[in-house]
Amino acid sequence: MSDQLVQELLDAGIHFGQRRSAWDPRMKPYIWGQRNRIHIIDIRQTVRGLLLAKKFITRTVSGGRDVCFVGTKRQAKSSVEQFATEVSMPWVTERWLGGTLTNFRTIRERLGRLVELEKLVESGEIETYSKKMTSQLMREKQKITRNLQGIRDMNKLPGALVIIDTNREKNALREARTLRIPTIALIDTDGNPGDCDIPVPGNDDSMRSIEVIMREFTAAVRDGLAGRTAAAEGEEQAANGQEKTRKRSSRVAFAADTPTETPEVAAVAATETTK
């Protein structure tokens, strides 16, 4: 990791933790010290966690699985939505709906309902309803869009969950743990690192620090997408090579199976020709 990125992390204030009175003792290995009654996070631990998280994200995405980004707190919403959208990954920035992962089929049904409502609006059919019904349908559409817009293209469970602030996203962490989905989290000194699989210790209240972390996470996603594309192209080339080999083998087999003339047949053919 470059010195420039480390400096960016420091400039973003990622090393500033919570007040000493609000800390979680389980975060002690990630704390360098304290200043003015505020814990200072060990930047080396932040870098170590970030590198590990990026490698895992790249491997997950290159293997064909998506990564879902979750950040419903005010400071995280804009960064999570912006960066996740840029790499076409699912995201959640509104309230985490119970069962988003553990009851995924029902969530897909709600998204199907959203498609139906959008068709009503686009076709103009909604104008045939009464004003009261139209108002109800539009409110329903807005509610589903607000809560599920970020995961409307998520057709299967993600390969990993990336979370901003473990204390706020306990429900998401609980569902991921139930389904054994790996979790990565930007976690402050008031969180429990045992709640996630890969903790990245850092300030989860600063918009700048969240932005830098999200930028690095999505850079890892891009590397994974590039690896996914390369793997797909390699598989296609291998399939084409096998098809060509199969065709050549078929031609050889056909030639080998074609009957040849016996001496007797050749003699008869010669006799008929001379007549």
PDB file of N, CA, C and O in Angstrom, residues 202 257 267:
ATOM      1  N   GLY A 202     -11.272   1.715  12.184  1.00  0.00           N
ATOM      2  CA  GLY A 202     -11.187   3.082  11.694  1.00  0.00           C
ATOM      3  C   GLY A 202     -12.407   3.891  12.102  1.00  0.00           C
ATOM      4  O   GLY A 202     -13.417   3.348  12.552  1.00  0.00           O
ATOM      5  N   ASP A 257     -13.350 -44.527 -40.959  1.00  0.00           N
ATOM      6  CA  ASP A 257     -14.474 -45.435 -41.084  1.00  0.00           C
ATOM      7  C   ASP A 257     -14.922 -45.626 -42.521  1.00  0.00           C
ATOM      8  O   ASP A 257     -15.713 -46.521 -42.815  1.00  0.00           O
ATOM      9  N   ALA A 267     -10.489 -54.869 -59.308  1.00  0.00           N
ATOM     10  CA  ALA A 267     -10.329 -55.605 -60.572  1.00  0.00           C
ATOM     11  C   ALA A 267     -11.593 -55.550 -61.394  1.00  0.00           C
ATOM     12  O   ALA A 267     -11.576 -55.361 -62.628  1.00  0.00           O
TER      13      ALA A 267
END
